[in-house]
mmCIF file of C-alpha atoms in Angstrom:
data_model
loop_
_atom_site.group_PDB
_atom_site.id
_atom_site.type_symbol
_atom_site.label_atom_id
_atom_site.label_comp_id
_atom_site.label_asym_id
_atom_site.label_seq_id
_atom_site.Cartn_x
_atom_site.Cartn_y
_atom_site.Cartn_z
ATOM 1 C CA MET A 1 -6.342 -63.817 11.325
ATOM 2 C CA HIS A 2 -3.508 -61.964 9.577
ATOM 3 C CA HIS A 3 -4.158 -58.372 8.505
ATOM 4 C CA LEU A 4 -2.046 -57.123 5.597
ATOM 5 C CA SER A 5 -1.910 -53.801 3.788
ATOM 6 C CA VAL A 6 -0.128 -54.127 0.457
ATOM 7 C CA TYR A 7 0.959 -50.968 -1.353
ATOM 8 C CA ASP A 8 2.235 -50.398 -4.851
ATOM 9 C CA MET A 9 4.964 -47.735 -4.826
ATOM 10 C CA ASP A 10 5.387 -45.645 -7.995
ATOM 11 C CA LYS A 11 2.629 -43.034 -8.316
ATOM 12 C CA THR A 12 0.680 -44.713 -5.532
ATOM 13 C CA ILE A 13 2.914 -43.604 -2.669
ATOM 14 C CA THR A 14 5.286 -41.415 -4.699
ATOM 15 C CA TYR A 15 4.421 -38.496 -6.946
ATOM 16 C CA ALA A 16 6.268 -39.960 -9.908
ATOM 17 C CA PRO A 17 7.822 -43.154 -11.258
ATOM 18 C CA THR A 18 11.170 -43.765 -9.583
ATOM 19 C CA TRP A 19 13.266 -45.878 -11.967
ATOM 20 C CA THR A 20 14.331 -43.222 -14.472
ATOM 21 C CA SER A 21 14.987 -40.731 -11.701
ATOM 22 C CA PHE A 22 17.108 -43.286 -9.842
ATOM 23 C CA LEU A 23 19.085 -44.064 -12.988
ATOM 24 C CA VAL A 24 19.816 -40.446 -13.871
ATOM 25 C CA ARG A 25 20.644 -39.328 -10.341
ATOM 26 C CA THR A 26 22.881 -42.316 -9.704
ATOM 27 C CA ALA A 27 24.700 -41.894 -13.006
ATOM 28 C CA TRP A 28 25.215 -38.190 -12.245
ATOM 29 C CA ALA A 29 26.644 -38.970 -8.806
ATOM 30 C CA GLU A 30 28.696 -42.066 -9.614
ATOM 31 C CA ALA A 31 29.609 -41.981 -13.313
ATOM 32 C CA PRO A 32 28.567 -38.710 -15.014
ATOM 33 C CA TRP A 33 29.959 -39.833 -18.381
ATOM 34 C CA ARG A 34 27.121 -42.356 -18.602
ATOM 35 C CA LEU A 35 24.637 -39.516 -19.052
ATOM 36 C CA ALA A 36 25.962 -39.290 -22.616
ATOM 37 C CA LEU A 37 24.220 -42.641 -23.143
ATOM 38 C CA LEU A 38 20.786 -41.194 -22.400
ATOM 39 C CA PRO A 39 19.896 -41.021 -26.124
ATOM 40 C CA LEU A 40 20.439 -44.787 -26.324
ATOM 41 C CA ALA A 41 18.163 -45.218 -23.304
ATOM 42 C CA GLY A 42 15.634 -43.134 -25.200
ATOM 43 C CA LEU A 43 15.889 -45.501 -28.159
ATOM 44 C CA ALA A 44 15.282 -48.433 -25.833
ATOM 45 C CA THR A 45 12.202 -46.664 -24.503
ATOM 46 C CA LEU A 46 11.011 -46.154 -28.071
ATOM 47 C CA GLY A 47 11.552 -49.862 -28.699
ATOM 48 C CA TYR A 48 9.306 -50.607 -25.749
ATOM 49 C CA ALA A 49 6.684 -48.156 -26.993
ATOM 50 C CA VAL A 50 6.453 -49.918 -30.355
ATOM 51 C CA GLY A 51 6.466 -53.379 -28.803
ATOM 52 C CA ALA A 52 9.963 -54.430 -29.849
ATOM 53 C CA ILE A 53 11.001 -55.162 -26.265
ATOM 54 C CA GLY A 54 9.066 -55.791 -23.074
ATOM 55 C CA ARG A 55 9.130 -54.014 -19.728
ATOM 56 C CA ALA A 56 11.737 -56.360 -18.316
ATOM 57 C CA GLY A 57 13.957 -55.893 -21.359
ATOM 58 C CA LEU A 58 13.641 -52.117 -21.116
ATOM 59 C CA LYS A 59 14.630 -52.224 -17.460
ATOM 60 C CA GLU A 60 17.678 -54.354 -18.196
ATOM 61 C CA ARG A 61 18.838 -52.184 -21.100
ATOM 62 C CA THR A 62 18.513 -48.899 -19.268
ATOM 63 C CA HIS A 63 20.222 -50.448 -16.245
ATOM 64 C CA ALA A 64 23.176 -51.539 -18.396
ATOM 65 C CA LEU A 65 23.471 -48.122 -20.040
ATOM 66 C CA LEU A 66 23.253 -45.870 -16.987
ATOM 67 C CA LEU A 67 24.478 -48.088 -14.145
ATOM 68 C CA GLY A 68 26.664 -50.544 -16.025
ATOM 69 C CA ASN A 69 26.649 -54.326 -15.961
ATOM 70 C CA ALA A 70 28.790 -54.612 -12.839
ATOM 71 C CA LEU A 71 27.564 -52.105 -10.258
ATOM 72 C CA PRO A 72 29.408 -52.761 -6.973
ATOM 73 C CA GLU A 73 27.039 -53.633 -4.146
ATOM 74 C CA ALA A 74 28.527 -50.882 -1.961
ATOM 75 C CA VAL A 75 27.853 -48.284 -4.661
ATOM 76 C CA ALA A 76 24.307 -49.597 -5.135
ATOM 77 C CA ALA A 77 23.656 -49.382 -1.377
ATOM 78 C CA ARG A 78 25.032 -45.832 -1.246
ATOM 79 C CA ALA A 79 22.935 -44.766 -4.228
ATOM 80 C CA ALA A 80 19.807 -46.413 -2.801
ATOM 81 C CA ALA A 81 20.203 -44.643 0.545
ATOM 82 C CA ARG A 82 20.806 -41.275 -1.117
ATOM 83 C CA PHE A 83 17.817 -41.704 -3.416
ATOM 84 C CA ALA A 84 15.517 -42.974 -0.660
ATOM 85 C CA ASP A 85 16.323 -39.955 1.497
ATOM 86 C CA ARG A 86 15.350 -37.673 -1.371
ATOM 87 C CA ILE A 87 12.141 -39.522 -2.263
ATOM 88 C CA VAL A 88 10.881 -39.823 1.301
ATOM 89 C CA GLY A 89 11.824 -36.220 2.020
ATOM 90 C CA THR A 90 10.155 -34.563 -0.965
ATOM 91 C CA GLY A 91 8.410 -37.067 -3.207
ATOM 92 C CA VAL A 92 5.736 -38.874 -1.172
ATOM 93 C CA TYR A 93 2.061 -37.982 -0.918
ATOM 94 C CA ALA A 94 1.040 -36.791 2.541
ATOM 95 C CA GLY A 95 -2.154 -38.798 2.085
ATOM 96 C CA ALA A 96 -0.060 -41.922 1.589
ATOM 97 C CA LEU A 97 1.941 -41.223 4.731
ATOM 98 C CA ALA A 98 -1.284 -40.756 6.674
ATOM 99 C CA GLN A 99 -2.827 -43.999 5.352
ATOM 100 C CA ILE A 100 0.338 -45.983 6.058
ATOM 101 C CA ALA A 101 0.317 -44.661 9.622
ATOM 102 C CA ALA A 102 -3.399 -45.470 9.987
ATOM 103 C CA ASP A 103 -2.934 -49.029 8.736
ATOM 104 C CA ARG A 104 0.001 -49.539 11.091
ATOM 105 C CA ALA A 105 -2.018 -48.193 14.016
ATOM 106 C CA ALA A 106 -4.876 -50.555 13.089
ATOM 107 C CA GLY A 107 -2.523 -53.518 13.396
ATOM 108 C CA TYR A 108 -1.968 -54.214 9.704
ATOM 109 C CA ARG A 109 1.343 -55.619 8.519
ATOM 110 C CA LEU A 110 2.691 -53.275 5.859
ATOM 111 C CA VAL A 111 3.959 -54.798 2.616
ATOM 112 C CA LEU A 112 5.401 -52.881 -0.335
ATOM 113 C CA ALA A 113 4.845 -54.688 -3.661
ATOM 114 C CA THR A 114 6.525 -52.897 -6.543
ATOM 115 C CA ALA A 115 7.914 -53.468 -10.011
ATOM 116 C CA SER A 116 10.887 -51.333 -8.998
ATOM 117 C CA TYR A 117 14.144 -53.072 -8.199
ATOM 118 C CA GLY A 118 14.266 -54.258 -4.620
ATOM 119 C CA PHE A 119 17.786 -52.978 -4.010
ATOM 120 C CA TYR A 120 16.532 -49.397 -3.863
ATOM 121 C CA ALA A 121 12.835 -49.979 -3.076
ATOM 122 C CA ARG A 122 13.859 -51.589 0.213
ATOM 123 C CA ALA A 123 15.633 -48.395 1.274
ATOM 124 C CA ILE A 124 12.451 -46.385 0.616
ATOM 125 C CA ALA A 125 10.295 -48.964 2.383
ATOM 126 C CA GLU A 126 12.564 -48.983 5.425
ATOM 127 C CA ARG A 127 12.239 -45.205 5.795
ATOM 128 C CA LEU A 128 8.453 -45.428 5.478
ATOM 129 C CA GLY A 129 8.174 -48.156 8.107
ATOM 130 C CA PHE A 130 7.170 -51.111 5.921
ATOM 131 C CA ASP A 131 7.534 -54.604 7.328
ATOM 132 C CA ALA A 132 8.282 -56.416 4.061
ATOM 133 C CA VAL A 133 9.136 -55.730 0.422
ATOM 134 C CA ILE A 134 8.131 -57.733 -2.647
ATOM 135 C CA ALA A 135 9.974 -56.344 -5.656
ATOM 136 C CA THR A 136 11.810 -57.098 -8.863
ATOM 137 C CA GLY A 137 15.086 -58.839 -8.122
ATOM 138 C CA VAL A 138 18.440 -58.267 -9.782
ATOM 139 C CA VAL A 139 21.194 -60.803 -10.420
ATOM 140 C CA GLN A 140 23.969 -60.383 -7.836
ATOM 141 C CA GLU A 141 27.258 -62.208 -8.187
ATOM 142 C CA GLY A 142 30.809 -61.571 -7.114
ATOM 143 C CA GLY A 143 29.863 -58.469 -5.131
ATOM 144 C CA VAL A 144 28.232 -56.673 -8.081
ATOM 145 C CA LEU A 145 24.746 -56.127 -9.445
ATOM 146 C CA ARG A 146 24.284 -57.290 -13.017
ATOM 147 C CA ALA A 147 21.906 -55.682 -15.496
ATOM 148 C CA ARG A 148 19.686 -58.765 -15.447
ATOM 149 C CA ILE A 149 16.426 -59.398 -13.659
ATOM 150 C CA ALA A 150 16.420 -62.310 -11.236
ATOM 151 C CA GLY A 151 13.126 -64.144 -11.576
ATOM 152 C CA GLU A 152 10.058 -62.234 -12.755
ATOM 153 C CA ASN A 153 9.509 -58.525 -13.227
ATOM 154 C CA CYS A 154 7.108 -57.738 -10.365
ATOM 155 C CA TYR A 155 4.384 -56.330 -12.600
ATOM 156 C CA GLY A 156 0.820 -57.251 -13.502
ATOM 157 C CA ALA A 157 -0.073 -60.894 -12.958
ATOM 158 C CA ALA A 158 3.533 -61.613 -11.937
ATOM 159 C CA LYS A 159 3.127 -59.279 -8.964
ATOM 160 C CA LEU A 160 0.198 -61.331 -7.708
ATOM 161 C CA ARG A 161 2.206 -64.546 -8.141
ATOM 162 C CA MET A 162 5.047 -63.029 -6.130
ATOM 163 C CA ILE A 163 2.682 -61.856 -3.388
ATOM 164 C CA GLU A 164 1.184 -65.350 -3.177
ATOM 165 C CA ALA A 165 4.678 -66.879 -3.026
ATOM 166 C CA TRP A 166 5.601 -64.477 -0.232
ATOM 167 C CA LEU A 167 2.466 -65.434 1.708
ATOM 168 C CA ALA A 168 3.332 -69.115 1.337
ATOM 169 C CA ALA A 169 6.898 -68.474 2.517
ATOM 170 C CA GLN A 170 5.480 -66.701 5.567
ATOM 171 C CA GLY A 171 3.255 -69.673 6.303
ATOM 172 C CA ILE A 172 0.088 -67.599 5.839
ATOM 173 C CA ALA A 173 -2.874 -69.291 4.185
ATOM 174 C CA ARG A 174 -4.929 -66.965 1.995
ATOM 175 C CA ALA A 175 -8.093 -67.931 3.888
ATOM 176 C CA ASP A 176 -6.426 -66.734 7.091
ATOM 177 C CA ALA A 177 -5.561 -63.267 5.787
ATOM 178 C CA VAL A 178 -7.471 -60.034 5.294
ATOM 179 C CA VAL A 179 -5.713 -58.049 2.574
ATOM 180 C CA ARG A 180 -5.979 -54.408 1.615
ATOM 181 C CA PHE A 181 -4.356 -53.451 -1.680
ATOM 182 C CA TYR A 182 -3.525 -49.928 -2.857
ATOM 183 C CA SER A 183 -2.437 -49.137 -6.422
ATOM 184 C CA ASP A 184 -2.509 -46.326 -8.951
ATOM 185 C CA HIS A 185 -2.407 -48.488 -12.072
ATOM 186 C CA VAL A 186 -4.754 -50.837 -13.865
ATOM 187 C CA SER A 187 -1.879 -53.307 -14.353
ATOM 188 C CA ASP A 188 -2.491 -54.244 -10.715
ATOM 189 C CA ALA A 189 -6.052 -55.358 -11.452
ATOM 190 C CA PRO A 190 -5.173 -59.032 -10.721
ATOM 191 C CA SER A 191 -3.964 -58.100 -7.229
ATOM 192 C CA LEU A 192 -6.856 -55.728 -6.637
ATOM 193 C CA GLU A 193 -9.379 -58.425 -7.540
ATOM 194 C CA TRP A 194 -7.556 -60.898 -5.289
ATOM 195 C CA ALA A 195 -7.603 -58.534 -2.299
ATOM 196 C CA ASP A 196 -10.408 -58.184 0.236
ATOM 197 C CA VAL A 197 -10.329 -54.380 0.109
ATOM 198 C CA ALA A 198 -9.235 -52.823 -3.189
ATOM 199 C CA SER A 199 -8.291 -49.158 -3.214
ATOM 200 C CA PRO A 200 -7.556 -47.830 -6.731
ATOM 201 C CA GLN A 201 -5.626 -44.558 -6.452
ATOM 202 C CA THR A 202 -6.119 -43.067 -9.912
ATOM 203 C CA ARG A 203 -8.714 -41.346 -12.034
ATOM 204 C CA THR A 204 -7.629 -43.122 -15.198
ATOM 205 C CA GLY A 205 -10.623 -43.965 -17.394
ATOM 206 C CA GLY A 206 -9.615 -47.590 -17.792
ATOM 207 C CA PHE A 207 -9.181 -47.975 -14.065
ATOM 208 C CA ALA A 208 -12.508 -46.295 -13.417
ATOM 209 C CA ARG A 209 -14.177 -48.816 -15.718
ATOM 210 C CA TRP A 210 -12.431 -51.684 -13.933
ATOM 211 C CA ARG A 211 -13.526 -50.295 -10.572
ATOM 212 C CA THR A 212 -17.136 -50.100 -11.741
ATOM 213 C CA ARG A 213 -17.097 -53.672 -13.026
ATOM 214 C CA ALA A 214 -15.354 -55.027 -9.943
ATOM 215 C CA ALA A 215 -17.647 -53.163 -7.586
ATOM 216 C CA GLY A 216 -20.644 -54.643 -9.383
ATOM 217 C CA ARG A 217 -19.289 -58.177 -9.058
ATOM 218 C CA TRP A 218 -18.287 -57.779 -5.466
ATOM 219 C CA ARG A 219 -21.557 -56.161 -4.393
ATOM 220 C CA ILE A 220 -23.496 -59.266 -5.359
ATOM 221 C CA GLY A 221 -21.000 -61.469 -3.526
ATOM 222 C CA SER A 222 -19.648 -63.394 -6.513
ATOM 223 C CA VAL A 223 -16.056 -62.554 -5.551
ATOM 224 C CA ARG A 224 -14.101 -62.856 -2.275
ATOM 225 C CA ALA A 225 -15.962 -63.232 0.969
ATOM 226 C CA ARG A 226 -14.069 -65.098 3.658
ATOM 227 C CA ALA A 227 -13.975 -65.266 7.433
ATOM 228 C CA GLY A 228 -16.811 -62.798 7.728
ATOM 229 C CA TYR A 229 -15.171 -60.157 5.532
ATOM 230 C CA SER A 230 -16.902 -58.959 2.374
ATOM 231 C CA ALA A 231 -14.750 -57.714 -0.486
ATOM 232 C CA THR A 232 -14.935 -53.975 -1.004
ATOM 233 C CA VAL A 233 -13.868 -51.536 -3.699
ATOM 234 C CA THR A 234 -13.242 -48.066 -2.322
ATOM 235 C CA THR A 235 -14.301 -45.061 -4.375
ATOM 236 C CA ARG A 236 -12.117 -42.359 -2.850
ATOM 237 C CA HIS A 237 -8.455 -41.524 -3.462
ATOM 238 C CA PRO A 238 -7.098 -41.229 0.091
ATOM 239 C CA LEU A 239 -3.413 -41.523 -0.780
ATOM 240 C CA HIS A 240 -3.470 -38.712 -3.316
ATOM 241 C CA GLU A 241 -5.468 -36.100 -1.488
ATOM 242 C CA LEU A 242 -2.541 -33.993 -0.320
ATOM 243 C CA PRO A 243 0.985 -33.381 -1.626
ATOM 244 C CA ALA A 244 3.811 -33.832 0.856
ATOM 245 C CA ARG A 245 5.178 -30.323 0.312
ATOM 246 C CA PRO A 246 3.057 -27.176 0.568
ATOM 247 C CA GLY A 247 2.478 -25.568 -2.798
ATOM 248 C CA ARG A 248 3.140 -28.660 -4.897
ATOM 249 C CA ARG A 249 0.143 -30.040 -6.710
ATOM 250 C CA PRO A 250 -0.082 -33.793 -7.304
ATOM 251 C CA THR A 251 -1.186 -34.953 -10.734
ATOM 252 C CA PHE A 252 -3.350 -37.879 -11.768
ATOM 253 C CA ARG A 253 -2.968 -39.826 -14.954
#
């Protein structure tokens, strides 16, 4: 039997979303003049808010504006390492660190599944001791990163498809795996319902309603029960109990 603990990243492990912070900090360090394009990034965000573009399109547009359409791989690696050091040093919930350590000690394989780009999420995952990363890919050609997503944006139902593809590539049958899944956002409901142990990490009303419905289904055994394991929905928020730095209060959306 394979034991897997799958974690979302932004606002599950970290205090805050990472993409905008990565963009701004990398632009400031590598090409400060690009910060003048922030108003255009704001317009792209507005376009997403009104439904004119999707999440993937927003990611590609902001990438092009603040990182450019030909970011050298060496620069991307340097920026990812610098950003990962900052995030792991000051931006991770102590409760998340404790749960990751507990899962590792219990023999679970640690998998990070995030909509963030893999080229910087992998640097964060490496510092946190994860065994594998499932993330949004970026087109790489000629030694540069293009402002185009490779494959699917690892979000919502697509995240579950990518997790299932990863399992298949590892030669792990779903019936032979016990999966824990941690997430802060209701967009991960497909993955949470697919998991054996679902651990929502937010007090969002919509998520609370999903948790109540899912718990009701799972209690009566109409969803996942394999190899002697009964599906469970946790009701606590273990990852968000403590901030990583004394004096800083985590927030819940």
